[in-house]
Amino acid sequence: MRLFAAFALLLAAEVRAAGPPLGLDLYMPVPESNRLTREKVALGRRLFFDTRLSRDRTLACATCHDPKRAFSDGRTVARGAGGVHGTRNSPAIVNRGYGSLFFWDGRARTLEQQVIEPILNQKELALTQPELERRTGLEAAQVRSALASYVRTIRSGDSRFDRYSAGQPGALTDLEKAGLAVFRGRGNCWVCHIGPGFTDERLHNTGVAWRDGRLLDEGAGKGEFKTPTLREVARTAPYMHDGGLATLEDVIDFYDGGGRANPNLDPVIKPLRLTASEKTALAAFLRALNGKIREGSLP
Amino acid sequence: MKLTRSLIPVLLLGASLAIAQMTPEVAFRAARETETVKGDLKAAIEQYRKIAHGRDRVLAAKALLRIAGCYVKLGQSEAEAVYHQVLRDYSDQAESTAEARRRLAALRSKGPAEKLSQRMLCGNCGDSAAQVSSDGRWMAMTDWDSGDLAIRDMSTMQFKRLMLKPGGWKEDNDGNENDPYAEFPRISPDGRQIAYLWEPEIKGRPAQLRIVSPEQGAKPRVVLENPEFTYYTPSVWSLDGKSVLTVFLKNDRSWQIGWVSASNGEFKILKSLGWRLRNAPVRARLSPDGRFIAYSALTVNPKDAGGPLQSLERRIYLLASDGSSETELVKTAGINLDPVWTPDGSHILFTSNLTGSPALWSVKVSDGKAVAPPSMVSEIAGEPLGMSGNGTYYYSKRQIEAAKVSIAGLAPGDSTIQGQGWSTKAGLIGVLPSWSPDGKLLAFSRNRGPAGTNQWNLIVHSLETGEEISYPFDGARTSPPRWFRDRKAVAITANQPGKPRTIYRVDLDTKQLKEILEIPPDRYGPSFEISHDEKTVYVSAINPEEQGALVDRILAVDVSTGKQQLVFQAATKIQPLHFRLSPDGRTLAVRRLDPVDGRTHIGVVSVDGKGYRELKTAGFVPYWGSMAWTHDGRGVLVPERIKEDWRLIRLPLDGGAAAPAGLQGAGDLQGIDVSPNGKRVAFSSSKTVSELWAVGNMLSVLQ
C-alpha cells in the first residue's frame, strides 16, 4: 500500500513536472473530440514505434521520425515500404501539437487528419485501412486519436536560446547573440520563423521547387511549401522539402542569394547580401536552437 | 494664508467682471471649454445659464440645449424640463427646437437597458489604462501631465502623484534619453501593491515591470526587465497576489500572455498570439474565481507585424488560467473587444460592433463557456476600466472635437504667437488652412462625408464677409490647398470618379477643375507645391525601383512637358515626407520621418536640388502638421508634440537654436500657414478629451 502511495506520488510529481519545456506555451490546442489521456498517449506511443503499421512490417512512424534525430530521418527524401522512394524530406515533428497546418504542402489542418495518411499512403507505410484495423485490433479512428495524442506530447524546448529569453544573458555566446541579431535584422528570418515554434504555419514560395525554369513540385500550388520549425534544426539535416540542401550553411547561402527566382517567388524573399561573419553568426545561433525533447508525457 | 483668503473674493469679482464683459459668443465658447475640456459640468451649467438669460435668443436656446446635455451626462432628470423650456420659450428658433424635440423623443423611447443610471465622474480624467479599486473608492492611473503614477479619489476626484518621477516631462525629446513614464497600474487584491509598466530613461533599455506600494514616495522595485520584451501590459493580479497576468510584446512585435511572479519576476507563457493583438487594447481579465482569462484577439493572425490585416474581425476568448484549455466565447463576426467580468463571474461585458456601430454587449458564462447568445446591453461605447465589487461599471470615453481653423497674431520680427490667445472664427471647421495671396480668404479642407466616412471638400472662406463657398470635391486632407498668384484659383489634390489621385486647378468662380498632374498613390505622395511661375509642380514620390517602397523623394515636374527632375532623395525609405516652398520660391523646407533612427528630420534644400542641410532632428513631430515659412524666409515654423500637448517651434535657417513660438495648449496642430503680410498665422487643431463615466445599475439589466 505504502509502495503504491509512493508510486502515485511519483506519478503525480511526474505529471506536474511534465509541463512544457522552457520556451513553449503552457496552452496547447487539443480538440474537444480527442482530449489527451494517459491511455491514449501510451497507445499512440506504442503504435508510433510499431512496424506492423507498414505493409512489409519493416517500417514504423519512428523510422522516418526517429527520436534520435529529433524525429526526422537524416535522408534526403523518405523511403517507404518495399524501399519505395518518396519525393519529400521527412520533417522533424517536434511541437506539432501547436501547429495548424500539416505536411509540407499544408493539406491537413489537424493532427488527427495528418497522422493516418502516411500509414495508408502507398509510397509510405502502404497499409490499407482494413489491414491496419486487422493488425492492430483497433478502429482506424482509434489509431488516429492515439497517434495524434502521442505526437502532441513530442515537444522540444529548453534550448540555450530559451534560457537566454528567460533572462539568462550568458546562455548564448556573443557569436550566437550576433546571429540572433542577424536572424531578426538583416537576415529577415523572423518574418516566417516566428513564435515559440519558429514557424508562421504558413505557405511560402522560396523557389526551392524550381529548377532550370521548371516547377518540379507544385506543393500547395505554384511551388508553395509550409515553413518548417527551426527547433532542433542542427539535428535535422538535410533541409527543405526536397532535402536538397545538405547543411545549415547551404540554407543560409540559398536565402542570402534571394531564394530561387520564379514567377511566384514570395515577396519577402530577397537577396540578403550577408557578410561571411554574419553567416557564421547566424549558423551559430541556429545551432543554439537545439534543446531538450520530451515525449510521451501529458502536457 | 490669510492674505490668500482675503484675495479670493477680489479674484472672483474680477473673474465675474471679466465674464460679464465677454461677448455672448466668447462666453458661450468659454462655457463649452468648461464643459468639454475641463469637464466641470456644474460650472459649465452656471456659465450657460448666464447666456440663457441674455438677449441673444439664438445663443440662449443653444445654451439651454447644452445645459440639458450636461444634465444627461450628470445622470440628472432635469434634462427633460430644460428641453420643454426650449420648446415653450424659443419656438422662433427652429434649429434648436427641432434638436430639443429629437432629444426628448430619444429620452422617452429608451428601453430598460438604456435606462442605466450612468453619470460622468469627470470630463477629462478618463484613462483606458487605469484601474478602479475593487471597493470603488480610488483609481490607479497615469498622470499624463508628468508621466507619474497617480491615485484618484473617486468621491472627490482629487488625485495625488506617487512621485515615482520628480517634475514633469522634459522640454525637449532630443538626445539619447527617453522621458520615463508609468502606465497600466494594476492593484493587488489586498490593495497594498500596484504593478505597472515603467518605460525607463535610457534609450534602448527595455521596459520594466515594477511593483510599488500606493503611497506617496514609496520605493518601487523592478520585477522584470528582459531584453527579449519591448513592452509589458500588466493586466491583473492572481487572486493569491503572488503573480501578475501580463501581456508581453516581444522584440519581433508578437504578443504573448503569461504570468509573472511578483516575488522574483520568473514568467510562464500561457499562450503565444503572434500578431493577433494588433490594433486594439491588449488587456486580459481574470474571472472572479481565478479560473479563466478573458481576452480579445484577431481571428486571423496577420501576415506580419505591420502590414494590412486580412480581417478586422476579433473574438472574445476564455483561456484557462493554467493554460489547460481555451474556448471561443464570442464567435459572432464583428469587432468584439475589451471583455470585463461581472463581480459574480456570471457575465462578461464587451464592446462590439455587431449591429454596425460600437455598443456594450454581454454574454452569460458558466464553467468557461457561453451559456446564452450575446445580447446588447446599451449603446454605451467606451473603453472599460472594469467593475468594482458592488457592480459599478466604469468606462472611459474619448471625445474628439471637430478640427477647427484658428487665427492668431504674430509678433513682428521673431514670428512668435502674440499674446496668450487665439481666435476661432465661428464656422471655421476644417483642417489645413492656406491664406490667399491678398490675405482676405482662407482655403481649407472640411470633412463633409456622413458620420464615419471621409469626403474632404475644399472650403474658401472670406475673412471680411464671413461668406463661405464649398467645392464638393473629395480632396485628400494630407496636403493643404495652394493658391495661384492671381487669387482666382487654388490647386488641390482630389479623387475624382474613374481617375487616379490628381492635382487639379480649381477655378473659384466656375468651380471647374483643370488637371495639372496625376499623382496615383502607388507612385506619389500627397504633398505638393507650385512654383511661383506656375510652370513646375514639386511633388513627393515613391522609390520606383523597389516594390512596396515608401515616399522617399521630391520631384520637380514640368507641367507642360511632364519632365521630372530629382530635387531631394532621402538616404532611407521614409514615410511620411512633407515640404513647403519658401516665400521667395527658391527653397524647400523638408520634413521627413526616418524609420531607421525613428526620428523626424527637418532640413532645407534649394529647388534645384542643391545644398540640402539639416536644421533639426527631433524625437517626434506630428505626421500631418504642415510647416510654414516665416514671413522673412529666415526660419520655419513647425508644430511639435510635447507628450500630450503641442506647440509651435521656430527653426532659424542660420543654424540658431530652435525656439518655442507659442500655441501650446491649442490642441493637436494639424496645419499652419503664415499670412502674406506676416502678421497672422492660421492653423487647424483639434482637442481630445477623455471622460470618465460610471454605471451604477449594470447588473440589474444583464440577462
Coordinates of N, CA and C in Angstrom, one line a residue, chain B residues 21 128 221 288 312 344 380 389 517 546 551 573 585 603 623 658 668 691 703:
Chain B
Q21 N -18.0 91.0 -19.1 CA -17.6 91.8 -20.2 C -17.5 91.0 -21.5
S128 N -8.0 54.8 -20.3 CA -8.4 53.5 -20.5 C -7.4 52.5 -19.9
R221 N 10.0 48.5 -6.9 CA 11.1 47.5 -7.2 C 10.8 47.0 -8.6
P288 N -13.6 36.1 -11.6 CA -13.6 36.3 -10.1 C -13.1 35.1 -9.4
L312 N -10.5 42.3 -40.0 CA -10.6 43.1 -38.8 C -11.3 42.4 -37.6
D344 N -19.8 38.7 -10.0 CA -20.1 37.3 -9.6 C -19.7 36.3 -10.7
I380 N -23.8 52.4 -25.0 CA -22.5 52.9 -24.4 C -21.4 52.3 -25.2
G389 N -16.5 45.8 -6.9 CA -17.1 44.7 -6.3 C -18.6 44.9 -6.2
L517 N -1.6 67.5 -62.7 CA -0.7 66.3 -62.7 C -1.4 65.1 -62.0
E546 N 11.8 50.0 -56.1 CA 11.7 49.0 -55.0 C 10.2 48.8 -54.7
V551 N 7.4 56.8 -49.7 CA 7.8 58.1 -50.2 C 9.2 58.4 -49.7
K573 N 14.4 54.7 -47.1 CA 13.0 54.7 -47.4 C 12.3 55.4 -46.3
G585 N 10.3 81.4 -53.2 CA 10.1 80.3 -54.2 C 11.4 79.6 -54.6
G603 N 15.0 69.8 -42.7 CA 16.1 70.5 -43.4 C 15.6 71.3 -44.5
Y623 N 2.6 63.9 -37.8 CA 2.5 63.4 -39.1 C 1.9 64.4 -40.1
A658 N 16.5 76.1 -32.0 CA 15.0 76.1 -32.1 C 14.4 76.8 -30.9
D668 N -4.2 69.4 -31.0 CA -3.4 68.8 -32.0 C -3.3 69.7 -33.2
E691 N -13.4 61.4 -21.1 CA -14.4 61.4 -20.0 C -14.3 60.1 -19.1
Q703 N -29.0 40.0 -18.7 CA -29.9 38.9 -18.9 C -29.2 37.6 -18.7

